[in-house]
Every structure is written in structure tokens, then in C-alpha cells.
Amino acid sequence: APVLTVVKFGIGVKISWPVADSAGYALESNSDLNTSVWNPTAAPVVEGDQNVVTISDASTGNLFFRLRK
């Protein structure tokens, strides 16, 4: 699976992963790792020349991310 990069971005976080490895993967999030409920991220995902990028609002509390094929 592609490696996710997460960096602070204003009041949120910028999540990115390489375009070259992105085929067939979707970004999902979960606010509670004690559950198995993962949902597609609500934020728009933009594919650039080198990375796929999305911005997530961090003001809503903890969110965990994964790429799923």
C-alpha cells in the first residue's frame, strides 16, 4: 500500500500519498479505533503530478486514516 504523509495545515491536516502507487486505493477515516467502521473521507481528493492530496479539518477531534484497495 502507498505510504500516507500527514502534516499540519492551518487548523487541519494535509494528507497525501504518491500518485504512482494510488491506483485502486481510496482514503477512509475512522474517529474510534475500537470500532471497525471506516468511512470514505468527505473532503475532496485532488490528484496532482506527483501526489494525491486532501485536507481534513482537525477541529472535529481525532481522526485516523487508511488507504483501502
Phi, psi and omega in degrees: 000149177297153178273128176277140172246129181234123179227148178298138182214097184063235178267009182229202176227147175258125181247130181216160176205156185296136177300320185302332182253011192269350185303124176085359181260146176232141179277130178235157179226159180210133180268352183216109182287355175279357177244165177254021182268109176246136182239148173302142179294142182280334183288146177298143178250128184243129178266119177260195180292322184243333185226155168262132188226144170215157178244131179243136178286121182270357184285351182272358181111196183292138171221139177246144186236151173208158171257133181233137180262000000 
